[in-house]
mmCIF file of C-alpha atoms in Angstrom:
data_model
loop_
_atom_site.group_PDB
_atom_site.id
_atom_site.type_symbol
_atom_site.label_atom_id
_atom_site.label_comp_id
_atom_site.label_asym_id
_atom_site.label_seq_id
_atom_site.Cartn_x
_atom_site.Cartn_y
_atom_site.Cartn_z
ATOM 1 C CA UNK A 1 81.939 93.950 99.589
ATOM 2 C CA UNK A 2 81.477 92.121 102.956
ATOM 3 C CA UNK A 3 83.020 88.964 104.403
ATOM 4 C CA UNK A 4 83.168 87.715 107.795
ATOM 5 C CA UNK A 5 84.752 84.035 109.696
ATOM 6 C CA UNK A 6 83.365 82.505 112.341
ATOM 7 C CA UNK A 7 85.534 80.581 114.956
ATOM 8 C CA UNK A 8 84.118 76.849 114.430
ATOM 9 C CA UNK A 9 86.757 74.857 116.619
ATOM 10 C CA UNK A 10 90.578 74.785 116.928
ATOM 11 C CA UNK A 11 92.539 77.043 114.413
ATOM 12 C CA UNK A 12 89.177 76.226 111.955
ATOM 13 C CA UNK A 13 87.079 79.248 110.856
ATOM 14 C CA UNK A 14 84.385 79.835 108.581
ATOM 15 C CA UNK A 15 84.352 82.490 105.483
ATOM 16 C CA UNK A 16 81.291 83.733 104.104
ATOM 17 C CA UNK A 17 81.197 85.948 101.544
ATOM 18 C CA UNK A 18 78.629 88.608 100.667
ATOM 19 C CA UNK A 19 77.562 86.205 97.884
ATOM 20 C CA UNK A 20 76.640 83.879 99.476
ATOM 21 C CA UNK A 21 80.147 81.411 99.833
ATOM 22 C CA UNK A 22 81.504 79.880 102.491
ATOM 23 C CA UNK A 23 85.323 78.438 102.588
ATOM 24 C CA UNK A 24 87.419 76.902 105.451
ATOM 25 C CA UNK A 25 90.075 78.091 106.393
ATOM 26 C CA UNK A 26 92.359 75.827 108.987
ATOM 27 C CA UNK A 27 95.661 77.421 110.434
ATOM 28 C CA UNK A 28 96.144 74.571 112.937
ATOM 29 C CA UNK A 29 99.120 72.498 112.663
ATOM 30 C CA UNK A 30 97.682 69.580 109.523
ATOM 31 C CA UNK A 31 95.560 72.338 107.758
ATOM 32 C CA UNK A 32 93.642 69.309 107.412
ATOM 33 C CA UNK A 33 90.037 71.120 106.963
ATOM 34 C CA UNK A 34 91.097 73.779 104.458
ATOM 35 C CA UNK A 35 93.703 76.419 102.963
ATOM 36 C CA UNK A 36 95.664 78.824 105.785
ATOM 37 C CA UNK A 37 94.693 82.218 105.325
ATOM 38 C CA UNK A 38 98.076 82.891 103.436
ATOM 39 C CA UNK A 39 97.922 80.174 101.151
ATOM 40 C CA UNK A 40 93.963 81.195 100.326
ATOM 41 C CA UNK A 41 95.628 84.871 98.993
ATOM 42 C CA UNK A 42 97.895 82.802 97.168
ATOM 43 C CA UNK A 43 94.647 81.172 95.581
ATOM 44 C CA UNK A 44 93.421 84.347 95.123
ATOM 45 C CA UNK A 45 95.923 85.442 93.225
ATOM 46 C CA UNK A 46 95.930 82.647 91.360
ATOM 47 C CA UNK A 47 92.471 82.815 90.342
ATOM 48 C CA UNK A 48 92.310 86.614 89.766
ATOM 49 C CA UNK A 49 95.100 87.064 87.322
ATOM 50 C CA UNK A 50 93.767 83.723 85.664
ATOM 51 C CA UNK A 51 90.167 85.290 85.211
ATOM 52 C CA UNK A 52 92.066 88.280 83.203
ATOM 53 C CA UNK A 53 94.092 85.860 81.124
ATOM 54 C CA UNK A 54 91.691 83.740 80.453
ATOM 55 C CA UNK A 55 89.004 86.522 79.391
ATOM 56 C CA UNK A 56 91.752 88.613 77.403
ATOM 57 C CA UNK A 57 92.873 85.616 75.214
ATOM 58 C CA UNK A 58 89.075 84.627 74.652
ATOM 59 C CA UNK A 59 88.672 88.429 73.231
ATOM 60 C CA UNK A 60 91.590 88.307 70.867
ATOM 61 C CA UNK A 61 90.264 84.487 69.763
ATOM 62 C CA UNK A 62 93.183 82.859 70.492
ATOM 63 C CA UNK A 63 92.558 78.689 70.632
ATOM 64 C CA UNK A 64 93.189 78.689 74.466
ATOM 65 C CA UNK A 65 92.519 75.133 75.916
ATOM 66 C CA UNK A 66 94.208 75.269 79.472
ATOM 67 C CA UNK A 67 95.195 77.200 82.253
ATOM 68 C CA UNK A 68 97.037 76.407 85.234
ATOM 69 C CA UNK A 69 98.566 79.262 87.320
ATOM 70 C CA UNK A 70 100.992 78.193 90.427
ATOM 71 C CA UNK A 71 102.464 80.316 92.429
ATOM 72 C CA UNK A 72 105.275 79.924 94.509
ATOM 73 C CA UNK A 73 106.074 82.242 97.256
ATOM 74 C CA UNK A 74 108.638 83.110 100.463
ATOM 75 C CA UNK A 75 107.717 84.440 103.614
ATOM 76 C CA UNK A 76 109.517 86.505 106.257
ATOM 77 C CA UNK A 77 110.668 84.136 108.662
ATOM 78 C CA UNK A 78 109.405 85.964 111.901
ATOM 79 C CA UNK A 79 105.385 87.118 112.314
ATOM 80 C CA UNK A 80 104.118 88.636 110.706
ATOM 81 C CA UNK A 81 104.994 86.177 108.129
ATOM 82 C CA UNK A 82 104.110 88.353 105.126
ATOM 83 C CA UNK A 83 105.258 87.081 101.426
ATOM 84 C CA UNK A 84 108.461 88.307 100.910
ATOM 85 C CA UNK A 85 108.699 87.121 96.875
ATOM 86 C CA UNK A 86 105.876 85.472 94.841
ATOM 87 C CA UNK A 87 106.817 83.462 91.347
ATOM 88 C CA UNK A 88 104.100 82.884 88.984
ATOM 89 C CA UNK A 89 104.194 80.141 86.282
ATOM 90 C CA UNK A 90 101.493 80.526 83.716
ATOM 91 C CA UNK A 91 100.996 77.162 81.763
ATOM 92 C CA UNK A 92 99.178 77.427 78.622
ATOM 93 C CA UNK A 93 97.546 75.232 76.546
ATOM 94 C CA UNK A 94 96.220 75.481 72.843
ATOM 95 C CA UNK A 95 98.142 76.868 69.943
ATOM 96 C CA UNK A 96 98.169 80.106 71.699
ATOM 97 C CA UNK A 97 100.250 83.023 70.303
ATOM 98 C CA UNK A 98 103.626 83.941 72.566
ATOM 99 C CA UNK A 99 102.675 87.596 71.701
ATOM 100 C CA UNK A 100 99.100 87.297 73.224
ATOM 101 C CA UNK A 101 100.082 85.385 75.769
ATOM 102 C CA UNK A 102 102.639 87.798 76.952
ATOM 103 C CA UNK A 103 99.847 90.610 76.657
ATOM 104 C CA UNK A 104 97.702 88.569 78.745
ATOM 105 C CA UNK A 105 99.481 88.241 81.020
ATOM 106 C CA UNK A 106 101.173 91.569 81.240
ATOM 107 C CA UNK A 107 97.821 93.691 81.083
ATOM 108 C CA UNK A 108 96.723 91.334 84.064
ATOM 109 C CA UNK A 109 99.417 92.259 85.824
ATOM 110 C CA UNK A 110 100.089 95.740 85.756
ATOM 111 C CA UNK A 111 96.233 96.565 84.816
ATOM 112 C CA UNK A 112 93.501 94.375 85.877
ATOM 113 C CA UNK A 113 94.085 91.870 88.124
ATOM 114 C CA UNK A 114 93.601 93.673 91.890
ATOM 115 C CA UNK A 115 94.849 90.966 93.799
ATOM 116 C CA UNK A 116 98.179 91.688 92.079
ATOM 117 C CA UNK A 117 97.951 95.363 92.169
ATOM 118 C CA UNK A 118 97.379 94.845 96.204
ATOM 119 C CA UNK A 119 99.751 92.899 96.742
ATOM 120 C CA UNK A 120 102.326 94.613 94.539
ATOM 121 C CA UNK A 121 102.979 97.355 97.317
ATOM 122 C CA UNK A 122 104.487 95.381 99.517
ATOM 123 C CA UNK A 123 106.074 92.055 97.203
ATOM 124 C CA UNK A 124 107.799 91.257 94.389
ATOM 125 C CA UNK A 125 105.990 89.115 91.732
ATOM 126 C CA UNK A 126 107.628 87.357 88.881
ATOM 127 C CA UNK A 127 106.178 85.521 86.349
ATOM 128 C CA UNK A 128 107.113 83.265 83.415
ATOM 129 C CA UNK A 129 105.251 81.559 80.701
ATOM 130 C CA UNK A 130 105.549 78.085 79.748
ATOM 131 C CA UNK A 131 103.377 76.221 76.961
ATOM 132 C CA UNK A 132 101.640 72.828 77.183
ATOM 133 C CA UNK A 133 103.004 70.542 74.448
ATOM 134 C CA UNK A 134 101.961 72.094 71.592
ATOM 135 C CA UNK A 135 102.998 74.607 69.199
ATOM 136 C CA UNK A 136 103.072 78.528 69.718
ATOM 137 C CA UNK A 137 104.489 81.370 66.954
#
């Protein structure tokens, strides 16, 4: 895998990614132009450990109509600022099984999801999983 940024002006750089993606990434004071570079690992996270729930509840069939992962996470007050704590809140929709969504989840957690298992050496993550209005057994 290869990635590089290129200054464009400011605290604004350029990602591109070996596939062919490019993201800004703005760590000037109004992050107006795009996501710090801490807050795009938090995407990352976000994303990855979706990906894994999303493709292990589609595998056991189970009516999955939503996702929305947030995370919320501290940093060390002094550079380097690293995450100190990281909450996840998985919010799923569709009639959804607690049981599968707890596998989900776990097995993207302590298995599959490499964002996690990264960032696991150095921070805490919690999670909990709340349900969209509708009924789970």
């Amino acid at each position: 895998m290869i990635a590089k940024t290129v200054w464009k002006a400011e605290m604004e750089f350029e990602g591109h990614s070996e596939s062919g993606h490019s993201l800004t990434f703005d760590a000037g004071e109004a992050h107006a132009n795009g996501p710090t570079p801490m807050e795009a690992v938090l995407m990352a996270l976000c994303s990855c450990t979706s990906v894994d729930a999303v493709s292990i509840l589609k595998k056991k069939r189970e009516p999955l109509t939503s996702l929305t992962v947030s995370a919320t996470a501290e940093q060390a007050a002094k550079p380097p600022r690293v995450f100190t704590k990281i909450n996840l809140v998985y919010l799923i929709g569709g009639a959804v099984s607690k049981k599968a969504a707890e596998d989900a989840v776990s097995l993207s957690k302590n298995k599959y999801c490499s964002v996690s298992k990264m960032l696991e050496k150095s921070v805490a993550i919690d999670f909990v999983i709340e349900y969209v209005n509708e009924s789970h057994h």
